[in-house]
Every structure is written in structure tokens, then in C-alpha cells.
Amino acid sequence: AQRVTQPEKLLSVFKGAPVELKCNYSYSGSPELFWYVQYSRQRLQLLLRHISRESIKGFTADLNKGETSFHLKKPFAQEEDSAMYYCALSSTQGGSEKLVFGKGTKLTVNP
Amino acid sequence: DAGVIQSPRHEVTEMGQEVTLRCKPISGHNSLFWYRQTMMRGLELLIYFNNNVPIDDSGMPEDRFSAKMPNASFSTLKIQPSEPRDSAVYFCASSLAPLNTEAFFGQGTRLTVV
């Protein structure tokens, strides 16, 4: 069965400090991984996906199959990064794909 | 397109009453997901549909919960009878397979059962 684990429920850093939000997964197949973000009073939205190998708003995430991890990193956190972050895994089942989320990490960036 | 539309945005109901949450996915999307968000459990997948067919409902908590998708542009999640522990934010999302593109979420319905 597929599972996504985000060990930190809360993470607090100061502006300008590096930030890393941890995500580990378990899945027997080839994983498709994503990070979603939910800013205050906004809907959940895609931040980045591993297949694109992109950097969005200064965030990057590298898939490490050996460690089954997909940690989200940013070298210099900004106050506007404060939000709820969810790691997600897409898995194939019955010919279609479903999206399973971790429990989320609430990031607070203090001034 | 206005995105995924959920209604109502807020619902307060008494224990034992029936609650129906509604979702209109983005036109052309062929997958639809219902999630429940709570502080304790995060974002849980309840059920998802592909081409209007339920694929996996293993996340539905119990028989009090049911979901339908009568056509490609409408889905409902029903709780009957509702209980206080059902209080949560319920999200609907839609996507265009393959899923490694993006899932688009509605604004959610905040349900309070008193």
C-alpha cells in the first residue's frame, strides 16, 4: 500500500534561514511525487512535482529512491512562505491514478 | 473556467441530520477526488472516481458516508446520519489523467456537526 509520511507537524524558522520539510514515502511501484501548498484562506495548490525538476518560489525537491524521500528545501525562507505544506504520492490502481497525501507540515517563518 | 466549485462553503447541522456536499469539477477532467481535512489526520482520501466510476472507496470512514457521480460535471458526498466527529473541511479535487500533471482543488466545505 502507498503511504506518505511527514514527520513534522509544525516547523518554525526565522526569515532568511534555510528550511527543509521532510517527506518519506512507501510505494512498491515507480513513484510520482508532488508538493502542494495551502496558504491561509486559499485553496490547496500544486507547488512542484518531481518529474519537472523545477524550482518554484525558490523551493526545490529531489527524489531520493534509496532513502524513499522527497524533502522540500529552500535556502532562504521568506515570511510569505508561511503555509501548510503537503507531500503527495500518485499511484496507479485499477488502471487509474489516485493521489495520497501526507498529514502536512505547518511552516511558520518568523520576521 | 472557474475551477472546481464546491457548495456549500459552510454547513452547520445537528447530529443525526443528513448532509450533502456538492462538487462541480473542471470541465474535461476525468478524475474526481473527495478528501477530508482535520488537524489530527491531515488530508485523507475518501473516494475517487475515474470517468464517473468509483475506483477506490476504501477511505470512506463507514456506511454513513456515500458518494455519487451521476455525470462528468457533478458529484455529491452524503453523510447520513451525521455525527460530531464528522466535523472537518471536505475538499473536492479534479484532474486530467495522467495524474502527474496536477490536481485542482475546490475551496472546500467546512462542516460542523453539533
PDB file of C-alpha atoms in Angstrom:
ATOM      1  CA  ALA A   1       0.000   0.000   0.000  1.00  0.00           C
ATOM      2  CA  GLN A   2       1.167   3.511  -0.672  1.00  0.00           C
ATOM      3  CA  ARG A   3       1.908   5.821   2.235  1.00  0.00           C
ATOM      4  CA  VAL A   4       3.326   9.305   2.685  1.00  0.00           C
ATOM      5  CA  THR A   5       4.898  10.365   5.962  1.00  0.00           C
ATOM      6  CA  GLN A   6       5.629  13.919   7.001  1.00  0.00           C
ATOM      7  CA  PRO A   7       7.253  13.602  10.419  1.00  0.00           C
ATOM      8  CA  GLU A   8       6.974  17.246  11.412  1.00  0.00           C
ATOM      9  CA  LYS A   9       3.535  18.656  12.133  1.00  0.00           C
ATOM     10  CA  LEU A  10       4.942  22.116  12.850  1.00  0.00           C
ATOM     11  CA  LEU A  11       8.117  23.832  11.683  1.00  0.00           C
ATOM     12  CA  SER A  12       9.187  27.305  12.662  1.00  0.00           C
ATOM     13  CA  VAL A  13      12.168  29.209  11.230  1.00  0.00           C
ATOM     14  CA  PHE A  14      13.349  32.785  11.024  1.00  0.00           C
ATOM     15  CA  LYS A  15      13.291  34.819   7.841  1.00  0.00           C
ATOM     16  CA  GLY A  16      16.423  34.207   5.787  1.00  0.00           C
ATOM     17  CA  ALA A  17      17.146  30.846   7.371  1.00  0.00           C
ATOM     18  CA  PRO A  18      17.220  27.621   5.344  1.00  0.00           C
ATOM     19  CA  VAL A  19      14.168  25.418   5.571  1.00  0.00           C
ATOM     20  CA  GLU A  20      13.652  21.724   4.892  1.00  0.00           C
ATOM     21  CA  LEU A  21      10.303  19.989   5.070  1.00  0.00           C
ATOM     22  CA  LYS A  22      10.685  16.247   5.255  1.00  0.00           C
ATOM     23  CA  CYS A  23       8.694  13.705   3.297  1.00  0.00           C
ATOM     24  CA  ASN A  24       9.142   9.947   3.143  1.00  0.00           C
ATOM     25  CA  TYR A  25       7.071   7.536   1.117  1.00  0.00           C
ATOM     26  CA  SER A  26       6.416   3.857   0.717  1.00  0.00           C
ATOM     27  CA  TYR A  27       5.280   2.500  -2.609  1.00  0.00           C
ATOM     28  CA  SER A  28       6.222  -0.652  -4.469  1.00  0.00           C
ATOM     29  CA  GLY A  29       5.949   0.919  -7.899  1.00  0.00           C
ATOM     30  CA  SER A  30       7.676   3.860  -9.532  1.00  0.00           C
ATOM     31  CA  PRO A  31       6.534   6.909  -7.574  1.00  0.00           C
ATOM     32  CA  GLU A  32       5.248  10.200  -8.849  1.00  0.00           C
ATOM     33  CA  LEU A  33       5.688  12.763  -6.094  1.00  0.00           C
ATOM     34  CA  PHE A  34       4.401  16.260  -5.530  1.00  0.00           C
ATOM     35  CA  TRP A  35       4.387  19.082  -3.033  1.00  0.00           C
ATOM     36  CA  TYR A  36       1.151  21.002  -2.527  1.00  0.00           C
ATOM     37  CA  VAL A  37       0.794  24.209  -0.534  1.00  0.00           C
ATOM     38  CA  GLN A  38      -2.174  25.806   1.205  1.00  0.00           C
ATOM     39  CA  TYR A  39      -1.788  29.462   2.101  1.00  0.00           C
ATOM     40  CA  SER A  40      -4.122  30.985   4.651  1.00  0.00           C
ATOM     41  CA  ARG A  41      -7.700  31.201   3.314  1.00  0.00           C
ATOM     42  CA  GLN A  42      -6.664  29.863  -0.091  1.00  0.00           C
ATOM     43  CA  ARG A  43      -7.291  26.565  -1.776  1.00  0.00           C
ATOM     44  CA  LEU A  44      -4.710  23.818  -1.922  1.00  0.00           C
ATOM     45  CA  GLN A  45      -2.486  24.203  -4.964  1.00  0.00           C
ATOM     46  CA  LEU A  46       0.399  22.439  -6.599  1.00  0.00           C
ATOM     47  CA  LEU A  47       3.826  23.783  -5.691  1.00  0.00           C
ATOM     48  CA  LEU A  48       6.056  21.434  -7.610  1.00  0.00           C
ATOM     49  CA  ARG A  49       6.330  17.904  -8.988  1.00  0.00           C
ATOM     50  CA  HIS A  50       9.424  15.750  -9.066  1.00  0.00           C
ATOM     51  CA  ILE A  51       9.290  14.881 -12.760  1.00  0.00           C
ATOM     52  CA  SER A  52       9.638  18.529 -13.705  1.00  0.00           C
ATOM     53  CA  ARG A  53      12.767  19.022 -11.627  1.00  0.00           C
ATOM     54  CA  GLU A  54      11.740  22.637 -11.325  1.00  0.00           C
ATOM     55  CA  SER A  55      12.265  25.341  -8.735  1.00  0.00           C
ATOM     56  CA  ILE A  56       9.150  27.221  -7.723  1.00  0.00           C
ATOM     57  CA  LYS A  57       9.299  30.262  -5.434  1.00  0.00           C
ATOM     58  CA  GLY A  58      12.833  29.217  -4.553  1.00  0.00           C
ATOM     59  CA  PHE A  59      11.752  25.745  -3.422  1.00  0.00           C
ATOM     60  CA  THR A  60      13.302  22.552  -4.770  1.00  0.00           C
ATOM     61  CA  ALA A  61      12.738  18.896  -4.003  1.00  0.00           C
ATOM     62  CA  ASP A  62      14.829  15.923  -5.054  1.00  0.00           C
ATOM     63  CA  LEU A  63      13.542  12.404  -5.215  1.00  0.00           C
ATOM     64  CA  ASN A  64      15.878  10.012  -3.404  1.00  0.00           C
ATOM     65  CA  LYS A  65      14.743   6.481  -4.221  1.00  0.00           C
ATOM     66  CA  GLY A  66      17.364   4.915  -1.967  1.00  0.00           C
ATOM     67  CA  GLU A  67      16.048   6.762   1.057  1.00  0.00           C
ATOM     68  CA  THR A  68      12.470   6.894  -0.283  1.00  0.00           C
ATOM     69  CA  SER A  69      12.415  10.603   0.424  1.00  0.00           C
ATOM     70  CA  PHE A  70      11.252  13.755  -1.310  1.00  0.00           C
ATOM     71  CA  HIS A  71      12.238  16.569   1.019  1.00  0.00           C
ATOM     72  CA  LEU A  72      11.303  20.166   0.179  1.00  0.00           C
ATOM     73  CA  LYS A  73      14.059  22.741   0.583  1.00  0.00           C
ATOM     74  CA  LYS A  74      14.568  26.460   0.339  1.00  0.00           C
ATOM     75  CA  PRO A  75      17.880  28.158   1.155  1.00  0.00           C
ATOM     76  CA  PHE A  76      16.389  31.427   2.442  1.00  0.00           C
ATOM     77  CA  ALA A  77      12.873  31.360   3.866  1.00  0.00           C
ATOM     78  CA  GLN A  78      10.546  34.335   3.452  1.00  0.00           C
ATOM     79  CA  GLU A  79       7.585  35.349   5.610  1.00  0.00           C
ATOM     80  CA  GLU A  80       5.223  34.746   2.688  1.00  0.00           C
ATOM     81  CA  ASP A  81       6.297  31.089   2.696  1.00  0.00           C
ATOM     82  CA  SER A  82       4.276  30.563   5.870  1.00  0.00           C
ATOM     83  CA  ALA A  83       1.650  27.994   4.923  1.00  0.00           C
ATOM     84  CA  MET A  84       0.595  24.387   5.206  1.00  0.00           C
ATOM     85  CA  TYR A  85       2.667  22.052   3.022  1.00  0.00           C
ATOM     86  CA  TYR A  86       1.554  18.620   1.894  1.00  0.00           C
ATOM     87  CA  CYS A  87       3.652  15.954   0.239  1.00  0.00           C
ATOM     88  CA  ALA A  88       1.681  13.722  -2.126  1.00  0.00           C
ATOM     89  CA  LEU A  89       2.182  10.458  -3.973  1.00  0.00           C
ATOM     90  CA  SER A  90       0.418   9.440  -7.143  1.00  0.00           C
ATOM     91  CA  SER A  91      -0.088   5.724  -7.529  1.00  0.00           C
ATOM     92  CA  THR A  92      -1.726   3.586 -10.154  1.00  0.00           C
ATOM     93  CA  GLN A  93      -4.627   1.391  -9.184  1.00  0.00           C
ATOM     94  CA  GLY A  94      -7.089  -0.413 -11.363  1.00  0.00           C
ATOM     95  CA  GLY A  95      -5.903   1.415 -14.439  1.00  0.00           C
ATOM     96  CA  SER A  96      -6.365   4.856 -12.929  1.00  0.00           C
ATOM     97  CA  GLU A  97      -4.290   7.008 -10.633  1.00  0.00           C
ATOM     98  CA  LYS A  98      -5.003   8.251  -7.167  1.00  0.00           C
ATOM     99  CA  LEU A  99      -3.323  10.943  -5.110  1.00  0.00           C
ATOM    100  CA  VAL A 100      -2.451  10.226  -1.495  1.00  0.00           C
ATOM    101  CA  PHE A 101      -1.262  12.951   0.859  1.00  0.00           C
ATOM    102  CA  GLY A 102       0.823  13.089   3.989  1.00  0.00           C
ATOM    103  CA  LYS A 103      -0.599  14.730   7.095  1.00  0.00           C
ATOM    104  CA  GLY A 104       1.048  18.025   6.289  1.00  0.00           C
ATOM    105  CA  THR A 105       3.579  20.356   7.895  1.00  0.00           C
ATOM    106  CA  LYS A 106       2.663  23.832   9.014  1.00  0.00           C
ATOM    107  CA  LEU A 107       5.562  26.148   8.258  1.00  0.00           C
ATOM    108  CA  THR A 108       5.848  29.436  10.085  1.00  0.00           C
ATOM    109  CA  VAL A 109       8.508  31.913   9.015  1.00  0.00           C
ATOM    110  CA  ASN A 110       9.106  34.489  11.722  1.00  0.00           C
ATOM    111  CA  PRO A 111      10.374  38.022  10.977  1.00  0.00           C
TER     112      PRO A 111
ATOM    113  CA  ASP B   1     -13.208  28.018 -16.192  1.00  0.00           C
ATOM    114  CA  ALA B   2     -13.974  28.966 -12.586  1.00  0.00           C
ATOM    115  CA  GLY B   3     -12.092  25.976 -11.288  1.00  0.00           C
ATOM    116  CA  VAL B   4     -13.514  23.277  -9.052  1.00  0.00           C
ATOM    117  CA  ILE B   5     -16.657  24.562  -7.388  1.00  0.00           C
ATOM    118  CA  GLN B   6     -17.893  23.232  -4.090  1.00  0.00           C
ATOM    119  CA  SER B   7     -21.085  24.032  -2.246  1.00  0.00           C
ATOM    120  CA  PRO B   8     -21.946  24.967   0.354  1.00  0.00           C
ATOM    121  CA  ARG B   9     -18.828  26.703   1.685  1.00  0.00           C
ATOM    122  CA  HIS B  10     -20.005  26.267   5.248  1.00  0.00           C
ATOM    123  CA  GLU B  11     -22.523  23.878   6.745  1.00  0.00           C
ATOM    124  CA  VAL B  12     -23.689  23.667  10.325  1.00  0.00           C
ATOM    125  CA  THR B  13     -26.049  20.851  11.132  1.00  0.00           C
ATOM    126  CA  GLU B  14     -27.361  18.939  14.085  1.00  0.00           C
ATOM    127  CA  MET B  15     -26.262  15.440  14.895  1.00  0.00           C
ATOM    128  CA  GLY B  16     -28.416  12.885  13.127  1.00  0.00           C
ATOM    129  CA  GLN B  17     -29.245  15.068  10.169  1.00  0.00           C
ATOM    130  CA  GLU B  18     -28.365  14.245   6.587  1.00  0.00           C
ATOM    131  CA  VAL B  19     -25.662  16.358   4.967  1.00  0.00           C
ATOM    132  CA  THR B  20     -24.979  16.608   1.230  1.00  0.00           C
ATOM    133  CA  LEU B  21     -21.843  18.214  -0.130  1.00  0.00           C
ATOM    134  CA  ARG B  22     -21.616  19.098  -3.799  1.00  0.00           C
ATOM    135  CA  CYS B  23     -18.797  19.399  -6.292  1.00  0.00           C
ATOM    136  CA  LYS B  24     -18.515  20.560  -9.874  1.00  0.00           C
ATOM    137  CA  PRO B  25     -15.161  19.513 -11.368  1.00  0.00           C
ATOM    138  CA  ILE B  26     -13.280  21.368 -14.054  1.00  0.00           C
ATOM    139  CA  SER B  27     -14.781  20.680 -17.450  1.00  0.00           C
ATOM    140  CA  GLY B  28     -12.889  17.955 -19.287  1.00  0.00           C
ATOM    141  CA  HIS B  29     -11.248  16.478 -16.209  1.00  0.00           C
ATOM    142  CA  ASN B  30     -11.818  12.748 -15.902  1.00  0.00           C
ATOM    143  CA  SER B  31     -10.758  12.084 -12.302  1.00  0.00           C
ATOM    144  CA  LEU B  32     -12.502  13.407  -9.205  1.00  0.00           C
ATOM    145  CA  PHE B  33     -11.373  13.051  -5.606  1.00  0.00           C
ATOM    146  CA  TRP B  34     -13.044  13.672  -2.245  1.00  0.00           C
ATOM    147  CA  TYR B  35     -10.769  14.444   0.701  1.00  0.00           C
ATOM    148  CA  ARG B  36     -11.382  15.195   4.366  1.00  0.00           C
ATOM    149  CA  GLN B  37      -9.051  17.538   6.230  1.00  0.00           C
ATOM    150  CA  THR B  38      -8.688  17.536  10.021  1.00  0.00           C
ATOM    151  CA  MET B  39      -5.969  18.722  12.370  1.00  0.00           C
ATOM    152  CA  MET B  40      -5.361  15.238  13.678  1.00  0.00           C
ATOM    153  CA  ARG B  41      -5.393  13.232  10.478  1.00  0.00           C
ATOM    154  CA  GLY B  42      -4.399  15.749   7.830  1.00  0.00           C
ATOM    155  CA  LEU B  43      -5.764  15.251   4.329  1.00  0.00           C
ATOM    156  CA  GLU B  44      -7.425  11.864   3.929  1.00  0.00           C
ATOM    157  CA  LEU B  45      -8.576  10.470   0.603  1.00  0.00           C
ATOM    158  CA  LEU B  46     -12.162   9.288   0.997  1.00  0.00           C
ATOM    159  CA  ILE B  47     -13.047   8.152  -2.512  1.00  0.00           C
ATOM    160  CA  TYR B  48     -12.120   8.828  -6.084  1.00  0.00           C
ATOM    161  CA  PHE B  49     -13.811   8.458  -9.435  1.00  0.00           C
ATOM    162  CA  ASN B  50     -12.414   7.955 -12.898  1.00  0.00           C
ATOM    163  CA  ASN B  51     -14.723   8.657 -15.832  1.00  0.00           C
ATOM    164  CA  ASN B  52     -17.632   8.855 -13.336  1.00  0.00           C
ATOM    165  CA  VAL B  53     -16.932   5.362 -11.990  1.00  0.00           C
ATOM    166  CA  PRO B  54     -15.900   4.914  -8.336  1.00  0.00           C
ATOM    167  CA  ILE B  55     -12.456   3.306  -8.325  1.00  0.00           C
ATOM    168  CA  ASP B  56     -11.472   3.216  -4.678  1.00  0.00           C
ATOM    169  CA  ASP B  57     -13.752   3.972  -1.727  1.00  0.00           C
ATOM    170  CA  SER B  58     -11.573   2.311   0.904  1.00  0.00           C
ATOM    171  CA  GLY B  59     -11.079   5.661   2.592  1.00  0.00           C
ATOM    172  CA  MET B  60     -14.760   6.164   3.310  1.00  0.00           C
ATOM    173  CA  PRO B  61     -14.996   6.009   7.108  1.00  0.00           C
ATOM    174  CA  GLU B  62     -18.176   3.961   7.402  1.00  0.00           C
ATOM    175  CA  ASP B  63     -21.505   3.213   5.828  1.00  0.00           C
ATOM    176  CA  ARG B  64     -22.858   6.578   6.857  1.00  0.00           C
ATOM    177  CA  PHE B  65     -20.776   8.056   4.060  1.00  0.00           C
ATOM    178  CA  SER B  66     -21.701   7.678   0.402  1.00  0.00           C
ATOM    179  CA  ALA B  67     -20.627   9.397  -2.803  1.00  0.00           C
ATOM    180  CA  LYS B  68     -22.049   9.555  -6.284  1.00  0.00           C
ATOM    181  CA  MET B  69     -21.032  10.942  -9.628  1.00  0.00           C
ATOM    182  CA  PRO B  70     -24.075  10.780 -11.894  1.00  0.00           C
ATOM    183  CA  ASN B  71     -22.322  12.633 -14.708  1.00  0.00           C
ATOM    184  CA  ALA B  72     -18.984  14.180 -15.601  1.00  0.00           C
ATOM    185  CA  SER B  73     -19.893  17.576 -14.206  1.00  0.00           C
ATOM    186  CA  PHE B  74     -21.312  16.765 -10.780  1.00  0.00           C
ATOM    187  CA  SER B  75     -20.557  14.739  -7.687  1.00  0.00           C
ATOM    188  CA  THR B  76     -22.049  14.527  -4.205  1.00  0.00           C
ATOM    189  CA  LEU B  77     -20.770  13.313  -0.863  1.00  0.00           C
ATOM    190  CA  LYS B  78     -23.525  12.424   1.576  1.00  0.00           C
ATOM    191  CA  ILE B  79     -23.348  11.746   5.292  1.00  0.00           C
ATOM    192  CA  GLN B  80     -26.411  10.165   6.858  1.00  0.00           C
ATOM    193  CA  PRO B  81     -26.775  10.359   9.797  1.00  0.00           C
ATOM    194  CA  SER B  82     -24.125  12.937  10.625  1.00  0.00           C
ATOM    195  CA  GLU B  83     -22.122  12.851  13.877  1.00  0.00           C
ATOM    196  CA  PRO B  84     -19.987  15.481  15.643  1.00  0.00           C
ATOM    197  CA  ARG B  85     -16.802  13.584  14.721  1.00  0.00           C
ATOM    198  CA  ASP B  86     -17.602  14.205  11.053  1.00  0.00           C
ATOM    199  CA  SER B  87     -16.802  17.887  11.573  1.00  0.00           C
ATOM    200  CA  ALA B  88     -13.989  18.732   9.171  1.00  0.00           C
ATOM    201  CA  VAL B  89     -13.217  20.508   5.925  1.00  0.00           C
ATOM    202  CA  TYR B  90     -14.163  18.429   2.913  1.00  0.00           C
ATOM    203  CA  PHE B  91     -12.315  19.044  -0.332  1.00  0.00           C
ATOM    204  CA  CYS B  92     -13.118  18.006  -3.837  1.00  0.00           C
ATOM    205  CA  ALA B  93     -10.386  17.897  -6.481  1.00  0.00           C
ATOM    206  CA  SER B  94     -10.298  17.046 -10.158  1.00  0.00           C
ATOM    207  CA  SER B  95      -7.549  16.174 -12.574  1.00  0.00           C
ATOM    208  CA  LEU B  96      -6.901  15.153 -16.130  1.00  0.00           C
ATOM    209  CA  ALA B  97      -5.166  11.801 -16.208  1.00  0.00           C
ATOM    210  CA  PRO B  98      -2.316  11.047 -16.190  1.00  0.00           C
ATOM    211  CA  LEU B  99      -2.095  12.440 -12.700  1.00  0.00           C
ATOM    212  CA  ASN B 100       1.473  13.580 -12.964  1.00  0.00           C
ATOM    213  CA  THR B 101       0.054  16.812 -14.281  1.00  0.00           C
ATOM    214  CA  GLU B 102      -1.875  18.494 -11.491  1.00  0.00           C
ATOM    215  CA  ALA B 103      -4.920  18.045  -9.257  1.00  0.00           C
ATOM    216  CA  PHE B 104      -7.056  21.158  -8.850  1.00  0.00           C
ATOM    217  CA  PHE B 105      -8.837  21.678  -5.573  1.00  0.00           C
ATOM    218  CA  GLY B 106     -12.063  23.395  -4.653  1.00  0.00           C
ATOM    219  CA  GLN B 107     -12.325  25.874  -1.807  1.00  0.00           C
ATOM    220  CA  GLY B 108     -13.660  23.190   0.480  1.00  0.00           C
ATOM    221  CA  THR B 109     -16.782  22.835   2.596  1.00  0.00           C
ATOM    222  CA  ARG B 110     -16.367  23.415   6.310  1.00  0.00           C
ATOM    223  CA  LEU B 111     -18.798  21.069   8.047  1.00  0.00           C
ATOM    224  CA  THR B 112     -19.718  21.476  11.687  1.00  0.00           C
ATOM    225  CA  VAL B 113     -21.974  18.896  13.295  1.00  0.00           C
ATOM    226  CA  VAL B 114     -23.309  19.958  16.675  1.00  0.00           C
TER     227      VAL B 114
END
